[in-house]
Coordinates of C-alpha atoms and ligand atoms in Angstrom, one line a residue:
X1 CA 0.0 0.0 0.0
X2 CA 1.1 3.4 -0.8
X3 CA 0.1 6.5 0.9
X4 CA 1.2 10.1 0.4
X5 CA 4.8 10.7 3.0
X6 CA 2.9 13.0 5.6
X7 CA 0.0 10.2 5.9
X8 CA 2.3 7.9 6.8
X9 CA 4.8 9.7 8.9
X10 CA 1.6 10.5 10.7
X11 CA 0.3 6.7 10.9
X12 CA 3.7 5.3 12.0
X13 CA 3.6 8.4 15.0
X14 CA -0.2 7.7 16.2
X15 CA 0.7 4.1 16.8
X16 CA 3.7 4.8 19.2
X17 CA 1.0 5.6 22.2
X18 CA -2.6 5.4 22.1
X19 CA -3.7 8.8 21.8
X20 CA -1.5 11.9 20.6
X21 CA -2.4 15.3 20.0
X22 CA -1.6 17.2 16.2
X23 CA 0.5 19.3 18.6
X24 CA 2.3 15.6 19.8
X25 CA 2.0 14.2 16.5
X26 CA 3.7 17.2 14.6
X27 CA 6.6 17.6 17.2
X28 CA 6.9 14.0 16.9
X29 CA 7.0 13.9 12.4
X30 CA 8.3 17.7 12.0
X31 CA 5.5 18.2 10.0
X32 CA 3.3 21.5 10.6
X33 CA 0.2 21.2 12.9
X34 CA -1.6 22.2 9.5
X35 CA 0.4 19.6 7.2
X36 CA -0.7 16.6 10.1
X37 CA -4.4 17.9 10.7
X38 CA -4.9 17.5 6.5
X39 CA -3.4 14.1 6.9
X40 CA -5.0 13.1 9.8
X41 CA -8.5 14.1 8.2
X42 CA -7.7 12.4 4.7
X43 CA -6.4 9.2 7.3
X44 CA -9.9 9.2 8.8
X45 CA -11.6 9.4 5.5
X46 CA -9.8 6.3 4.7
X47 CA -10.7 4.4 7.7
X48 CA -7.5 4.3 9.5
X49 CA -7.7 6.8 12.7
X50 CA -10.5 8.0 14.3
X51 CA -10.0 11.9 15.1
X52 CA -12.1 13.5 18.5
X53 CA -12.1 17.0 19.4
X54 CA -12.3 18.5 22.2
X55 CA -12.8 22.3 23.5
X56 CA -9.9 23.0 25.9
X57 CA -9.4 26.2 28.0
X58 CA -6.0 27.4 28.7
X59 CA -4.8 30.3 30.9
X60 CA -1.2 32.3 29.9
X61 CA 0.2 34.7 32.1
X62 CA 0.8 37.9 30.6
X63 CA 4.0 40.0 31.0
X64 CA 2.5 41.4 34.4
X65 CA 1.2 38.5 35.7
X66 CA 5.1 36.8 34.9
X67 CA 6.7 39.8 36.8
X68 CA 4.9 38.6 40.0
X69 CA 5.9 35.6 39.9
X70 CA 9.3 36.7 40.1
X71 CA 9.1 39.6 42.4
X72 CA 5.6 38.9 44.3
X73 CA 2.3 40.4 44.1
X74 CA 2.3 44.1 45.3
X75 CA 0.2 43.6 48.2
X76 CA 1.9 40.3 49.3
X77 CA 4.9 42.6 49.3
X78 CA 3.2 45.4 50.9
X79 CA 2.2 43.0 53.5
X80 CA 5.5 41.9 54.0
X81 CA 6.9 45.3 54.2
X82 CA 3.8 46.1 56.9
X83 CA 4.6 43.2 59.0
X84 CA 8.1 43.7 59.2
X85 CA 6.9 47.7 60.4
X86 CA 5.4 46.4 63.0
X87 CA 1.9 47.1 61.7
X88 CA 0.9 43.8 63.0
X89 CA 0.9 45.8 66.8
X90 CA 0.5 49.4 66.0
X91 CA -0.2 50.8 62.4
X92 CA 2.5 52.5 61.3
X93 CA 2.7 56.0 58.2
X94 CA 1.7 54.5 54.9
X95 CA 4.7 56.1 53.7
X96 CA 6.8 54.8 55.4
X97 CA 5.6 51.3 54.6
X98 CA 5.6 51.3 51.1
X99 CA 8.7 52.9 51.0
X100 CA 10.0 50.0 52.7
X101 CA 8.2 47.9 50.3
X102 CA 10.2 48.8 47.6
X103 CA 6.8 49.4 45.2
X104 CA 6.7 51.8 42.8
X105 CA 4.5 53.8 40.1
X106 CA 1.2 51.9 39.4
X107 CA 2.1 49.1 41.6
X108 CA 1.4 51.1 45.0
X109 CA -2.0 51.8 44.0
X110 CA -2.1 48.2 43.0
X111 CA -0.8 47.0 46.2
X112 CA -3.6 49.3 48.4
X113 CA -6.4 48.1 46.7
X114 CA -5.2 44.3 47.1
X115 CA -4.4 44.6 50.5
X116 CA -7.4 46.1 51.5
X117 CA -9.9 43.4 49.3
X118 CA -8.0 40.4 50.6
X119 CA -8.2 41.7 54.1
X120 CA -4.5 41.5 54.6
X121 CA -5.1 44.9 56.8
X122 CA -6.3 47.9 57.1
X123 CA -5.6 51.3 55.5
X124 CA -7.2 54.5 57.4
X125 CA -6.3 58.1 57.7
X126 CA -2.9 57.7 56.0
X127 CA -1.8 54.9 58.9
X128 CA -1.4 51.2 57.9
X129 CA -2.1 48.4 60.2
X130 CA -1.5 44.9 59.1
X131 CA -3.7 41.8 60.5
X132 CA -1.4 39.0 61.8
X133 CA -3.6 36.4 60.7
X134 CA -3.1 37.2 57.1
X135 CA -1.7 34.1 55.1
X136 CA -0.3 36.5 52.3
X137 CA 2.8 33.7 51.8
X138 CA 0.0 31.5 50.8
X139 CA -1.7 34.0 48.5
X140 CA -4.0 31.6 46.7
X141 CA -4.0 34.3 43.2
X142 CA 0.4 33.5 43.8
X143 CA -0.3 30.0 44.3
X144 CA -2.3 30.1 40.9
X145 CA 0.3 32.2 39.1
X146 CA 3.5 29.9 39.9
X147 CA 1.7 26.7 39.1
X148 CA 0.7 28.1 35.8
X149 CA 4.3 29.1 35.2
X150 CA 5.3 25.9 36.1
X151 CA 2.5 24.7 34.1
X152 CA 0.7 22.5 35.9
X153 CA -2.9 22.2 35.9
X154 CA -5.1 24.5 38.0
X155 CA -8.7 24.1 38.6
X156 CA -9.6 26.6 40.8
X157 CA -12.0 28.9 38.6
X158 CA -12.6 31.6 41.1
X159 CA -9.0 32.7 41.0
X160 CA -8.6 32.3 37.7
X161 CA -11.3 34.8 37.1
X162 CA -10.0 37.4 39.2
X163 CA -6.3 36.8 37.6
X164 CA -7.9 36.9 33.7
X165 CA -9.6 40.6 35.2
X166 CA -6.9 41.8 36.9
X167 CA -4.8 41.2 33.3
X168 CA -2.4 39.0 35.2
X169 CA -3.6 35.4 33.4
X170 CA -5.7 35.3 29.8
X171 CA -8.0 32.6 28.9
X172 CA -7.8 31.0 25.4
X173 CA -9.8 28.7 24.3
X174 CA -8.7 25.8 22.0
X175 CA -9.9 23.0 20.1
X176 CA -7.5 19.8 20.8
X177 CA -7.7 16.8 18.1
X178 CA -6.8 13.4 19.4
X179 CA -5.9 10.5 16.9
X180 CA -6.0 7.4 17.7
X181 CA -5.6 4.5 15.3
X182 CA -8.6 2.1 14.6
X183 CA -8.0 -1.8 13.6
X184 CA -7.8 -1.1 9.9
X185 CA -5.2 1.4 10.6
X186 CA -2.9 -1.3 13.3
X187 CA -3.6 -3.9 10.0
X188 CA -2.6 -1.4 7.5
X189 CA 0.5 -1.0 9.4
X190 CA 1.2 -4.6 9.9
X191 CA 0.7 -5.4 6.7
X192 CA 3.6 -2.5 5.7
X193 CA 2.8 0.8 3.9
X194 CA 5.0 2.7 1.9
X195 CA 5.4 6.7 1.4
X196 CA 4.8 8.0 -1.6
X197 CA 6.5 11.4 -2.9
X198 CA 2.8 13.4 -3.0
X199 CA 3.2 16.5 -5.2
X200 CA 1.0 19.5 -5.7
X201 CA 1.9 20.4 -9.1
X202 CA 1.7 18.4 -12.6
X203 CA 5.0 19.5 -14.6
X204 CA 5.8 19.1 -18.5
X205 CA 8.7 17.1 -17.5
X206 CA 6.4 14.3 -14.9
X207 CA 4.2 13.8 -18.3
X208 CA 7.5 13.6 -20.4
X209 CA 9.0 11.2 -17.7
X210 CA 6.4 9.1 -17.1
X211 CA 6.8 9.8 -13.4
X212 CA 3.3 11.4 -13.0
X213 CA 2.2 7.6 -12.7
X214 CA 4.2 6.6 -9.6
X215 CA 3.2 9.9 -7.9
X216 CA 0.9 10.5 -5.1
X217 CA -1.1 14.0 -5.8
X218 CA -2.3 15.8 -2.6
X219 CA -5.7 16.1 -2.2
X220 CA -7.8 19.7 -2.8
X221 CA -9.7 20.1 0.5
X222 CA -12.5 22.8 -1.2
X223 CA -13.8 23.4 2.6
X224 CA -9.6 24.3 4.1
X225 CA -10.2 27.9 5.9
X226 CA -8.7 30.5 3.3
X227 CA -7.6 34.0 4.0
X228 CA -10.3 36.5 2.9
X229 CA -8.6 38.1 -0.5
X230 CA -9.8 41.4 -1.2
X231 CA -9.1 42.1 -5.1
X232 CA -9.7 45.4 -6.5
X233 CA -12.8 46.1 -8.2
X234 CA -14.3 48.5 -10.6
X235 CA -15.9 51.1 -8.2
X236 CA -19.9 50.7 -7.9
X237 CA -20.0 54.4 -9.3
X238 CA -17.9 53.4 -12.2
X239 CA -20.2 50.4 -12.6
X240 CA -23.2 52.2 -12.5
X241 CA -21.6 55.0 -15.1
X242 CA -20.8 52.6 -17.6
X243 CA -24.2 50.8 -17.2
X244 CA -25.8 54.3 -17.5
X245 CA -23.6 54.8 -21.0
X246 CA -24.8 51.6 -21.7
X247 CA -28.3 52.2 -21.7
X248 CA -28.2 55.8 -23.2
X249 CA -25.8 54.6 -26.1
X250 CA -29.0 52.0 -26.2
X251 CA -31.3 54.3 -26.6
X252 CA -29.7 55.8 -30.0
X253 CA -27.0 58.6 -27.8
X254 CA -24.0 59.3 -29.2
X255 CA -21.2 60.9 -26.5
X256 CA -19.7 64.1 -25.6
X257 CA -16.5 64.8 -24.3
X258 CA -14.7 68.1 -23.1
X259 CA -13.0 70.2 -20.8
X260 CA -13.9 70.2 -17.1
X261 CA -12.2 73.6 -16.7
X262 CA -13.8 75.4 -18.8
X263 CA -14.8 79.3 -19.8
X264 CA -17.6 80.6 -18.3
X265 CA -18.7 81.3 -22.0
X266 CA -19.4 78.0 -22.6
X267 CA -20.6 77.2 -18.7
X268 CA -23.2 79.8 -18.3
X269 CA -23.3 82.9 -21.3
X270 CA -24.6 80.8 -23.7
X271 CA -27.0 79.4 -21.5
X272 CA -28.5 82.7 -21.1
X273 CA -27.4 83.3 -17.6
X274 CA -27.5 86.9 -16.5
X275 CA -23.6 87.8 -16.0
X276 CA -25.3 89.1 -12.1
X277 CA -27.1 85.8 -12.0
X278 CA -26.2 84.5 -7.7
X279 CA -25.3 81.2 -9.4
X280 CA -22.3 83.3 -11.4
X281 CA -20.6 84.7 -7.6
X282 CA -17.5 83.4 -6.6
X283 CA -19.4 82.3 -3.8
X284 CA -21.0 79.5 -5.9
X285 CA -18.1 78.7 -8.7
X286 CA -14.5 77.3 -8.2
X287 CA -13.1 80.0 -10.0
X288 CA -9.3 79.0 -11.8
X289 CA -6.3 81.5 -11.5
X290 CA -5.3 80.4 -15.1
X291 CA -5.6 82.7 -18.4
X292 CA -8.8 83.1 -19.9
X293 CA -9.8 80.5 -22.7
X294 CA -8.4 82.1 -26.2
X295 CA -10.3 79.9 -28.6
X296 CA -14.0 80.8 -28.8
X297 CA -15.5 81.5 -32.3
X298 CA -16.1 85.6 -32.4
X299 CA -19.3 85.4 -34.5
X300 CA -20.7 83.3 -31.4
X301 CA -19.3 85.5 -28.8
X302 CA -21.5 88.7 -30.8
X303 CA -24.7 86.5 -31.4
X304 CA -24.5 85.1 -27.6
X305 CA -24.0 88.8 -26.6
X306 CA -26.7 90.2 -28.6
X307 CA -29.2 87.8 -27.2
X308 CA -28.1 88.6 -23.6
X309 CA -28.5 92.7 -23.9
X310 CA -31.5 92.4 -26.8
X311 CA -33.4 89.1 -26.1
X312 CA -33.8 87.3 -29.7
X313 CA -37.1 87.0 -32.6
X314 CA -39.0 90.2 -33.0
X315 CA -40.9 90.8 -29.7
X316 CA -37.8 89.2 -27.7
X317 CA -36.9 91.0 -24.9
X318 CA -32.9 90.8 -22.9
X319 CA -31.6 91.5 -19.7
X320 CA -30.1 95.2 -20.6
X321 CA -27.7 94.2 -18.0
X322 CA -23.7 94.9 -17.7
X323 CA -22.4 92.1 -20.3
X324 CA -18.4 91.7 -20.8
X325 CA -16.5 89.6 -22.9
X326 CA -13.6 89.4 -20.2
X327 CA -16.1 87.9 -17.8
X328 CA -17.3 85.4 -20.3
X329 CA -13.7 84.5 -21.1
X330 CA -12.6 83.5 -17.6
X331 CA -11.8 79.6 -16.4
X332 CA -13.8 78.1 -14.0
X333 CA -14.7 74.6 -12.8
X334 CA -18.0 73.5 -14.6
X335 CA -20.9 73.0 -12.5
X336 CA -22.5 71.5 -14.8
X337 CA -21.9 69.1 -17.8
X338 CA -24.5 71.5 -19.9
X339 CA -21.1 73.3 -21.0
X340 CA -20.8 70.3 -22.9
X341 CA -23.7 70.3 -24.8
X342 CA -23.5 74.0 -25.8
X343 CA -20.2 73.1 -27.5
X344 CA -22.0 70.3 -29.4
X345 CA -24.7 72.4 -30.0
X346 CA -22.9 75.1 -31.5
X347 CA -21.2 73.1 -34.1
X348 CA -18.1 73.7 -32.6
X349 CA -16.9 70.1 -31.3
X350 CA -17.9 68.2 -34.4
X351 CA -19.4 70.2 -36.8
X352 CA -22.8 71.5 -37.4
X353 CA -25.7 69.4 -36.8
X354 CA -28.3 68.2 -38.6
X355 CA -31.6 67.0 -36.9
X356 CA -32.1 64.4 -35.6
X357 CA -29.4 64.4 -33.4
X358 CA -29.0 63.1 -29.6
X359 CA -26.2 63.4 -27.2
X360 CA -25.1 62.4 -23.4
X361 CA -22.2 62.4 -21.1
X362 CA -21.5 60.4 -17.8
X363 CA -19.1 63.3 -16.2
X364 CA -17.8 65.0 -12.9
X365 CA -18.7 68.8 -12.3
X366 CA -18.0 70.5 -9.4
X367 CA -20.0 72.9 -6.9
X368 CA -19.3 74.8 -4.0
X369 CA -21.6 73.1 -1.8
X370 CA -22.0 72.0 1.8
X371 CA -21.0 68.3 2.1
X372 CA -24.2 66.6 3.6
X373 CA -25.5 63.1 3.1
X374 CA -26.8 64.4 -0.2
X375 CA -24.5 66.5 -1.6
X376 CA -20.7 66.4 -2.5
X377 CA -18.6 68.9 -4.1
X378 CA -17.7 67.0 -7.0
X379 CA -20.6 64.2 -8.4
X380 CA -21.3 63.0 -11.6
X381 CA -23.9 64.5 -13.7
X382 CA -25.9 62.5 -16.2
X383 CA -26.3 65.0 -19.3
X384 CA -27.9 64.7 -22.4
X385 CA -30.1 66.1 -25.2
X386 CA -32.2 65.3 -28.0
X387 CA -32.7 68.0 -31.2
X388 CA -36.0 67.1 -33.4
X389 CA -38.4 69.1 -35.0
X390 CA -41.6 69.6 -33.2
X391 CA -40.2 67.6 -29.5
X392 CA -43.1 68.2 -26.7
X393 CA -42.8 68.1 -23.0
X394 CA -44.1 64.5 -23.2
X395 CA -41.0 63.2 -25.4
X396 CA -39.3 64.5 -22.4
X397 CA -41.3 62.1 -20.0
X398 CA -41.1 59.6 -22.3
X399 CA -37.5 59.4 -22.4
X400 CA -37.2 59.7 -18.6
X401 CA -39.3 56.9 -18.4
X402 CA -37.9 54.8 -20.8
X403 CA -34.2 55.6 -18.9
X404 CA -35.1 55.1 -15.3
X405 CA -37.2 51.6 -16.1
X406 CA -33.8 50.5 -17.1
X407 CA -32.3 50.6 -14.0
X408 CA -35.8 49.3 -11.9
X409 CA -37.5 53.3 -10.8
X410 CA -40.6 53.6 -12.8
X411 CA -41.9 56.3 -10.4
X412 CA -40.4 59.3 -11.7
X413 CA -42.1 62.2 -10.5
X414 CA -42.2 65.9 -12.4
X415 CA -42.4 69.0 -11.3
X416 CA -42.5 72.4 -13.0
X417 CA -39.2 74.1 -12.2
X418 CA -37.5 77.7 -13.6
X419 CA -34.1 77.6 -15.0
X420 CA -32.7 80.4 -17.4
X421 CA -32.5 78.8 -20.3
X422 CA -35.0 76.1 -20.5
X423 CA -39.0 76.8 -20.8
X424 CA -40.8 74.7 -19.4
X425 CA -38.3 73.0 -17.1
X426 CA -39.0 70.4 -14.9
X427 CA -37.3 68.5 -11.7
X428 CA -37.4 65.1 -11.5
X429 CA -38.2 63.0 -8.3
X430 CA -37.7 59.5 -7.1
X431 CA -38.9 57.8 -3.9
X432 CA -35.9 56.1 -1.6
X433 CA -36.7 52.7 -0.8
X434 CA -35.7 53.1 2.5
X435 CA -36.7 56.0 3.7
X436 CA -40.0 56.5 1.3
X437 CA -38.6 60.4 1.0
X438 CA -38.9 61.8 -2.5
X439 CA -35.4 62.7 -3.3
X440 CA -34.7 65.2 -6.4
X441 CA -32.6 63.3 -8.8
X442 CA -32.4 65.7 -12.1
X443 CA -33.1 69.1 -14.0
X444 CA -34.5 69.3 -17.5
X445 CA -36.5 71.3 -19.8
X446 CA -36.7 71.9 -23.5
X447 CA -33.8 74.7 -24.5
X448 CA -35.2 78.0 -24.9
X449 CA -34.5 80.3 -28.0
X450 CA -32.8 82.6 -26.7
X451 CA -30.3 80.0 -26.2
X452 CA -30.7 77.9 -29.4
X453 CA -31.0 81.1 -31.8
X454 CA -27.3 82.6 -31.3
X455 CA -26.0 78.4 -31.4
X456 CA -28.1 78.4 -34.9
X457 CA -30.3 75.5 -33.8
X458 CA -33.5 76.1 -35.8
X459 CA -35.5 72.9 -34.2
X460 CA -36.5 71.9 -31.0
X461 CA -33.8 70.7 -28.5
X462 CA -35.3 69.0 -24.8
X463 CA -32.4 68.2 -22.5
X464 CA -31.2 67.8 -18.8
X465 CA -28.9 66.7 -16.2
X466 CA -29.4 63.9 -13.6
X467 CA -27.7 62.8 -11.0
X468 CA -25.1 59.6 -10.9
X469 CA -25.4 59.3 -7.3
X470 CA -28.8 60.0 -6.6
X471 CA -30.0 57.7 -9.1
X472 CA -27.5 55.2 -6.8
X473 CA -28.9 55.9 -3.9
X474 CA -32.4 54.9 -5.4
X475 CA -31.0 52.0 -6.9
X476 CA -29.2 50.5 -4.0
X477 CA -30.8 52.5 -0.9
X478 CA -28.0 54.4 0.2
X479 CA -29.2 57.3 2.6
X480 CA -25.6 59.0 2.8
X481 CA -23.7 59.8 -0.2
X482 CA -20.1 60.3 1.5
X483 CA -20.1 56.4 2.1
X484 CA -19.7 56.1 -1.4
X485 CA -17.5 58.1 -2.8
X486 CA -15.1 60.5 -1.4
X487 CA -12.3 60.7 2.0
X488 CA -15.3 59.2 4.2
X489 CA -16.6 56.3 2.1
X490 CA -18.0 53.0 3.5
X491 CA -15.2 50.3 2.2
X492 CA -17.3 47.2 3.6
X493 CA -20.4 48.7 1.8
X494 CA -18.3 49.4 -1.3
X495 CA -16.7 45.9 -1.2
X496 CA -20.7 44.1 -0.7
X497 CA -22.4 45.9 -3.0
X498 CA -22.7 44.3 -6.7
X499 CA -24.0 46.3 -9.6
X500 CA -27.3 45.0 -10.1
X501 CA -27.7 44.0 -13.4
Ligands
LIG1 N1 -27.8 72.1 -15.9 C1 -28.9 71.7 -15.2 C2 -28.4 71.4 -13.7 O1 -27.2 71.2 -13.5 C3 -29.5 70.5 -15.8 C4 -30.2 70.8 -17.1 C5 -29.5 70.6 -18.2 C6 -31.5 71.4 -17.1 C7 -30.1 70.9 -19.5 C8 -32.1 71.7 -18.3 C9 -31.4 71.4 -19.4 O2 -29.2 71.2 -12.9

């Protein structure tokens, strides 16, 4: 009979005495505990050794609880110090005492409050007195502590307790396997067994060789404990994002791309925001000290201009507000990805456009917000538009609907909302599964012309931006934002959650 090396290094040891521990049996082969608890199991499956367990307790002294063996407890020395005082007749200056006693730091208020709970004496208006009776050389708790140091078995629980809460013992608690062999096991070994080389690992040379035939393999125990192995993962943002490109790509959506520093002009004046509008204060903005953006087409600067100080069509109507080219010019932080789709719009990224067209991005813009479980300063927008002839606010809906179904919400709500450059506009709504609150998750509205007429869009154009996260939180329940992206994020959360799909 053949049987891999560590099975029978482990047989031959179990048969030496009638019972052996792994701990026993792996001084005994120089094997590792591990290495003889797999052979002892696969042994067992076999038939040849019957494995018990058994729950064991063991107590350790700690570094402390070692120092007292060697020097005494502080109270027994206190005692001793007491005695020798005189404290046994008259009580003597507690200063005096442990002085005498040699204790120091931590130990004398050890000492005090041992002395006093053991009864070893009494301590009252800073005089010590010392009860003769006292067995302190017998100090069961330095009994305990020099017999585990020796270690020998000790059954006394009560004082165990009080050493494992005064830190001086700790209490482990083990499982012991015993193997002993059964009859098949004493014939197996009678009739003579040989050790096989076991290897893990086929090789191009065992195959070549022929060897592979004489070889014992080691087993694959599937159930072996295995460290936890955290790989990275695509983040559930990222996940989400590309699922959300997905869909809109889908859906007939062709991408956008740009700059997230970007000129206001592009940010906010061809959006038809009032240069005075709040939103346009350095309170709001991440304003960049970098040179202002060189490369906008002039025509479009005049036309954009125009439309702010004279309103566009023949009854239109502007602002007559303070309008400079300077201000326009200047680098900022978007706070919104609708900077994108004016550069689409315009014709200036990829030329001009011919309805029907429709366009999204999946990017980060940046605000100067308060960080609260529903805000961040930098999230992910979800932009997009669509230009057709003759679009209605329904087509808007629609596609909402459509989108959101996607990803399991199908009860977006609307409602009627002001932006500067959309008429109608219209926040959407979702409800959080958890907390049933109706959470805004996007912005939208169909472009107005004072915005579309200086781009030279002549049809309709309906567009918006939602929000990454928010539509996250709906989708997975997540109340606060900052455990998922950011300094404070929720790595067990991020690590759990799967994309749904
Ligand atoms: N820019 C808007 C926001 O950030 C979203 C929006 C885009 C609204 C396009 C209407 C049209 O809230």
């Amino acid at each position: 009979m053949r049987l891999p090396e560590s099975q029978v290094a482990v047989l031959n040891a179990a048969s030496a005495t009638d019972e052996q521990t792994i701990d026993s049996l792996a001084d005994e082969t120089g094997l590792k505990p591990e290495t003889v608890t797999q052979a002892a199991f696969e042994l067992r499956d076999e038939g040849y050794v019957a494995v018990s367990e058994e729950e064991r307790v063991e107590y350790d002294l700690t570094d402390e609880g070692r120092e007292y063996v060697e020097d005494g407890l502080p109270e027994v020395r206190l005692y001793r110090a007491a005695v020798e005082a005189g404290a046994t007749e008259d009580a003597v200056g507690m200063g005096q005492v442990i002085g005498a006693s040699g204790l120091g730091g931590p130990e004398v208020d050890i000492a005090l409050a041992n002395f006093g709970r053991k009864g070893y004496g009494q301590i009252e208006s800073g005089q010590l007195s010392a009860d003769a009776d006292a067995d302190a050389e017998d100090d069961p708790e330095s009994v305990v502590l020099t017999a585990l140091e020796a270690g020998e078995a000790v059954v006394d629980e009560g004082v165990l307790e009080q050493l494992v809460s005064r830190n001086l013992v700790e209490r482990h608690e083990q499982t012991v396997r015993s193997v002993t062999l059964t009859e098949a096991g004493v014939t197996l070994l009678m009739e003579g067994v040989e050790a096989a080389e076991t290897v893990d690992r086929l090789t191009p040379e065992m195959l070549t060789s022929g060897e592979w035939e004489d070889v014992e393999f080691t087993e694959y125990n599937v159930e072996a404990d295995a460290p936890e192995v955290n790989g990275g993962k695509t983040h559930i943002l990222r996940q989400t994002a590309d699922r959300v490109k997905d869909v809109l790509v889908g859906m007939g959506f062709q991408e956008m791309e740009g700059p997230h520093a970007d000129a206001d002009f592009w940010i906010n004046d061809c959006l038809f925001m009032p240069q005075d509008h709040p939103a346009r204060t350095h309170w709001d903005r991440f304003a960049l000290d970098v040179p202002p953006i060189e490369d906008v087409p002039e025509d479009l600067v005049d036309r954009v201009e125009d439309a702010h100080r004279n309103g566009v069509g023949d009854d239109g109507d502007g602002y007559h507000s303070p309008w400079s080219e300077d201000f326009a010019r200047a680098i900022a932080l978007r706070g919104h990805t609708t900077s994108l789709s004016m550069r689409y719009l315009s014709g200036h990224e990829v030329g001009d456009l011919e309805p029907p067209q429709r366009y999204f991005s999946v990017e980060k813009v940046y605000r100067n917000d308060t960080l609260d479980p529903t805000h961040l300063l930098e999230f992910y927008q979800i932009e997009g538009w669509v230009m057709a002839e003759d679009l209605s606010v329904r087509d808007l809906m629609g596609t909402f609907e459509e989108f959101y179904a996607q990803f399991g919400i199908t009860d977006i709500q609307f409602k009627p909302h002001y932006n500067p450059y959309t008429e109608p506009s219209f926040e959407l709504f979702g409800r959080h599964p958890e907390t049933g609150e109706l959470i805004e998750i996007g912005n939208s509205g169909m472009f107005r012309d004072e915005v579309l007429e200086p781009l030279g869009v002549e049809c309709d154009v309906m567009a918006w931006g939602l929000a990454l996260e928010r539509l996250l939180m709906l989708m997975y329940g997540f109340d606060d934002i900052r455990d998922v992206h950011g300094t404070m994020s929720d790595i067990e959360l991020l690590r759990e959650t799967e994309v749904l799909r």
